[in-house]
Every structure is written in structure tokens, then in C-alpha cells.
XYZ file of C-alpha atoms in Angstrom:
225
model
C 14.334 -36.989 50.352
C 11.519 -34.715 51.020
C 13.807 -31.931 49.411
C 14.316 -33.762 46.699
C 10.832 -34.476 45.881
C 9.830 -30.815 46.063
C 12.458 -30.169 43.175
C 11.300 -32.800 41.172
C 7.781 -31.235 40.945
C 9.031 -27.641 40.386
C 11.350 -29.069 37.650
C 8.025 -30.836 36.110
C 5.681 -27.828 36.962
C 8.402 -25.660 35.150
C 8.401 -27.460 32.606
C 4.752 -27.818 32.253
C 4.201 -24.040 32.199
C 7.229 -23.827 29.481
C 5.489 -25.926 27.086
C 2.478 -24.263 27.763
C 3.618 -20.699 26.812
C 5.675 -22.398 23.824
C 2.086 -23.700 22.105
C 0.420 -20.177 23.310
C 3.380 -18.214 21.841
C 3.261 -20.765 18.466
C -0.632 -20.345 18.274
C -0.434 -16.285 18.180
C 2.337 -16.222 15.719
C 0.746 -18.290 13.217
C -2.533 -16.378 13.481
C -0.649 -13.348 12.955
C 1.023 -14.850 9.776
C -1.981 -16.424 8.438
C -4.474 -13.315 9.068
C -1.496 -10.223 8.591
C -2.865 -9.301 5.686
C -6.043 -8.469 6.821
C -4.293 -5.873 9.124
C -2.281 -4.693 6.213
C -4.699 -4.439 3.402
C -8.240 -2.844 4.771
C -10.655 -2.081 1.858
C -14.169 -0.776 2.956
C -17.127 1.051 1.536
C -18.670 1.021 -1.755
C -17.703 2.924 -4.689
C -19.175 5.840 -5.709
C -19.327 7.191 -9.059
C -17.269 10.407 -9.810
C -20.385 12.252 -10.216
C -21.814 11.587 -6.700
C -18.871 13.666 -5.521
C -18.665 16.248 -8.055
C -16.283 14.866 -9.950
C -17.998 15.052 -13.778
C -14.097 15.514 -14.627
C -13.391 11.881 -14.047
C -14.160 9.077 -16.374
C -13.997 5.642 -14.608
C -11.782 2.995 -16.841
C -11.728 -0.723 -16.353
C -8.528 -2.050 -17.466
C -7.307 -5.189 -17.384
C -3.708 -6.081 -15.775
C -1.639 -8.464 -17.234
C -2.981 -11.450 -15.522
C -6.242 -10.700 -16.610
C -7.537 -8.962 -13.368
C -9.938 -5.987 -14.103
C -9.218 -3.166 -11.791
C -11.126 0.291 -11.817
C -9.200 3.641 -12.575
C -10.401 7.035 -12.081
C -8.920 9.248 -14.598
C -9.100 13.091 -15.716
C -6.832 14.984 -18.688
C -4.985 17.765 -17.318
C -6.282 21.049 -17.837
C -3.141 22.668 -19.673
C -1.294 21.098 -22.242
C 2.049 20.250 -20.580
C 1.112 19.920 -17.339
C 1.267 16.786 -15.356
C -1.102 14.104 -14.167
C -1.078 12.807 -10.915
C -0.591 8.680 -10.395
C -2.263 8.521 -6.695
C -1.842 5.424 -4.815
C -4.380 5.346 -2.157
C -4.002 4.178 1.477
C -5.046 0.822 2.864
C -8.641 1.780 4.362
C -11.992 2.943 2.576
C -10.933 3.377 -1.634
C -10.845 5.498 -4.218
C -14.054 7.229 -3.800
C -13.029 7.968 -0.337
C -10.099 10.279 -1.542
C -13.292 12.528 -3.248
C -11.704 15.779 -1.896
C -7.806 15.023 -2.777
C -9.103 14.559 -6.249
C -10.754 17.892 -6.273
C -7.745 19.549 -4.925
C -5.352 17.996 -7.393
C -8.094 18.823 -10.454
C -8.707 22.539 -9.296
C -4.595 22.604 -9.360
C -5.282 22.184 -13.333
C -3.254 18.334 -12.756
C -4.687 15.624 -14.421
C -5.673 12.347 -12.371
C -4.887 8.359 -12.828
C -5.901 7.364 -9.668
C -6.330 3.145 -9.403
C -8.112 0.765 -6.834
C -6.295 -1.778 -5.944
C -6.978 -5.246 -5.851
C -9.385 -6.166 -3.941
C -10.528 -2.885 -2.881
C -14.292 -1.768 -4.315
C -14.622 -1.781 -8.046
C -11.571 -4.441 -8.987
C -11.028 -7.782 -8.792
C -8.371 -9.957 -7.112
C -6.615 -9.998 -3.878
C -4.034 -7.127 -2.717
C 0.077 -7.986 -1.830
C 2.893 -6.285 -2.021
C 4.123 -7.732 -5.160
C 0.789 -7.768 -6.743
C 0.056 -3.781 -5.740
C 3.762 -3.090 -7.398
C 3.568 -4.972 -10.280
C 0.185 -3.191 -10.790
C 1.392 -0.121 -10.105
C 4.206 -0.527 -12.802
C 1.516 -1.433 -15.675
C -0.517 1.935 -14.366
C 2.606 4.113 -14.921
C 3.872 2.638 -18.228
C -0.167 3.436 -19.368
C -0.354 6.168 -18.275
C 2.931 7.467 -19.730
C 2.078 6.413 -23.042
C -0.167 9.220 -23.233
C 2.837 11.298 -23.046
C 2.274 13.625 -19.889
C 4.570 14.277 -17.336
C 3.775 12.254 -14.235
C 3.915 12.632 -10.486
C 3.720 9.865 -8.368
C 1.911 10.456 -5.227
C 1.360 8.026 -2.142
C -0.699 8.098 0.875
C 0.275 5.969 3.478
C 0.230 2.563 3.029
C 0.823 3.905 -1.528
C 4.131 5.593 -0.023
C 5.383 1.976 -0.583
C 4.014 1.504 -3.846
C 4.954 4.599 -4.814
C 8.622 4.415 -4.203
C 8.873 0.979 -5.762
C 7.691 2.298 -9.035
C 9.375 5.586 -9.131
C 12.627 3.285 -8.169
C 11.722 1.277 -11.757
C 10.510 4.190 -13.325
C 12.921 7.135 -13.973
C 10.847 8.292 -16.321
C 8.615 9.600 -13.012
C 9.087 13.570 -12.844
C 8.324 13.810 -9.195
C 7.865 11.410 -6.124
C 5.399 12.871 -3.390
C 5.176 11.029 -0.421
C 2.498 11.699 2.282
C 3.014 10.053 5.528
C 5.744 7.588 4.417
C 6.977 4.542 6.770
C 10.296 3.066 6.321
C 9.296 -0.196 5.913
C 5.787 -2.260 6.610
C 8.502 -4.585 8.500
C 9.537 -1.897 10.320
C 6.028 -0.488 11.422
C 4.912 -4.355 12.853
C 8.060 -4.862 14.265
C 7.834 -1.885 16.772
C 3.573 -2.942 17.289
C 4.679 -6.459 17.865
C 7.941 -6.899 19.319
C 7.704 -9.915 20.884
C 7.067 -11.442 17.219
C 10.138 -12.395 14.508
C 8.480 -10.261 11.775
C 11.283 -10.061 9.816
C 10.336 -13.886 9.395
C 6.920 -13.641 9.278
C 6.316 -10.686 7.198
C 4.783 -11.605 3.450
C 4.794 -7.781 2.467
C 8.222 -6.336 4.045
C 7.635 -3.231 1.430
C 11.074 -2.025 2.169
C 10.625 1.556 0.806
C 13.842 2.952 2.470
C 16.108 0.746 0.860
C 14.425 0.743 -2.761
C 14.259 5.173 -2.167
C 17.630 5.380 -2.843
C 17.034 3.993 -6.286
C 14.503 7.082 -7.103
C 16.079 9.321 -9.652
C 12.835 11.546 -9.542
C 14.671 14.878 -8.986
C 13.562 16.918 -11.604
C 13.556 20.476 -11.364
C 10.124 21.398 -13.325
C 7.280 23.615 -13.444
C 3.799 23.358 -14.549
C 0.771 26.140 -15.097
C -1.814 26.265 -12.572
């Protein structure tokens, strides 16, 4: 009997401790689904002008998307007729004024610049996503190819992922350049957080290995320095 009652209260105490880590385990994954943006999207700083980094080049344009959110774009002409302009989708710290010295660098290469903030970041409105970034992204390129230059579309870090999804819409693009790319945002929490279903939980999966091998941005060009 004795034996029997020592069971009975591991059983319970088991069982206790179960339901315990069961609510602990619920309450971290939905904090992680309700705040994973905040990990994903990290816009800091103000925004200088062009000029406080030596960047008289740049005129700063306020466009509106097609929702009616205002986002800021920095944006210089290239310095030869024929030569290409750079669409630069930042990473997902600091913003645009942050990149200062890429500009320069791209500028000095006698490229032109559309570089936009996105949502949410200093200088435009609304709040950042995956499909919200993209579907940005896709208005910048079809503005900026209106002017008729030949565009590259670069991405740093967390922009690999837009970049890819508009260079998959776009074939139009003339070259992809991706600077420390990631498979998949999915792919990057999954190996922080293993002991989370983020295949579940992920909003912005920005799958940029499967939607690469829709990028027909192979052309074999050259441009004057």
C-alpha cells in the first residue's frame, strides 16, 4: 500500500511539473510570435540629410506608395549616360543615412543611387513586413526604371531578401548583388531557436532560396567608371 501511495504522488508530481513546462513553453512561444518582429525589423537613429555626410549628390524624394504611405528615397543620376543606378536595400538596423559611406563608394564608381527607407525606419511612415518591404520594393524598381537606366539591385543583409524577391518579379533587373545573403529568415530563427516550430510561427519566412531560382538577372554588361 505504502508502494502504491508513493506512485500515486510521483504520477501527480509528474504531472504537475508537465503542465507546468507546457504553460512555460506556451508563454515563450507566443511572446516570440507576438514580439518577432521587433527582432526582425530594427530601425534606429535619426536621419541625416545627404549633405551632413557629403553627399550634395543626393536629392532626398518623398514618394508615396500605393497605399498612400510616404517613404523617403535618397536618389543621385548616374554620372555617365548609360550607366546604371544602384536600387540598395538596406539592412534591418540604423537606416539609410547609416549606409553614408556605401553611397559614396557606389557614387565615386560614377553609378547612380535609389536607395529607399523602409517602412518604419527614420524618414517614412508605416510599419515594416515582409510583404509590405516587397511590395514596396516592386513600386521602387518599376520608378525607378521608368527613367530608363539600367538597374542593379543590391541587398545588404536583411535587403538580400527583398532584393531577390524583386529581381525574381523583375527581369527587367540587369544585375542582382547580394551582400551577406541568408537562405531564408525561417531558416536563420530556426537554427537560433530550435526548440521553437518557426516554420509555424514565422510571419516573414522571406524564402529567398526558393524565389532565387526565379532571378533571370544574368546579364553580361558593362558600364564606364
Amino acid at each position: 500500500m505504502q508502494g502504491n501511495g508513493f506512485w500515486k504522488k510521483a504520477a501527480q508530481l509528474t504531472a504537475r511539473l508537465a503542465v507546468i513546462l507546457a504553460i512555460g513553453y506556451g508563454t515563450a512561444a507566443g511572446y516570440m510570435y507576438l514580439t518577432q518582429r521587433g527582432f526582425i525589423f530594427v530601425p534606429t537613429g535619426d536621419l541625416s540629410s545627404p549633405e551632413e555626410k557629403g553627399l550634395e549628390e543626393i536629392v532626398v524624394e518623398t514618394p508615396d506608395m500605393a497605399d498612400g504611405t510616404q517613404v523617403t528615397v535618397w536618389r543621385a543620376e548616374p554620372a555617365a549616360e548609360g550607366n546604371p543606378t544602384v536600387l540598395y536595400f538596406h539592412g534591418n538596423a540604423g537606416n539609410i543615412s547609416s549606409r553614408w559611406q556605401r553611397f559614396r563608394q557606389i557614387l565615386d564608381s560614377g553609378f547612380g543611387l535609389y536607395a529607399p527607407s523602409y517602412r518604419g525606419y527614420a524618414g517614412s511612415e508605416g510599419k515594416p513586413s515582409e510583404a509590405a518591404l516587397i511590395s514596396d520594393g516592386l513600386e521602387h524598381f518599376d520608378r525607378l526604371a521608368a527613367s530608363g537606366t539600367p538597374i542593379i539591385v543590391h541587398g545588404e543583409s536583411l535587403g538580400t531578401g527583398v532584393a531577390v524577391a524583386v529581381a525574381a518579379r523583375r527581369p527587367a533587373a540587369d544585375l542582382l548583388v547580394l551582400e551577406a545573403p541568408y537562405t531564408g529568415l525561417a531558416d536563420m530563427a530556426s537554427e537560433q531557436y530550435p526548440w521553437l516550430p518557426v516554420d509555424l510561427l514565422m510571419k516573414d519566412p522571406m524564402p529567398s532560396s526558393e524565389r532565387i531560382k526565379n532571378v533571370e538577372a544574368r546579364r553580361d554588361r558593362s558600364w564606364n567608371g
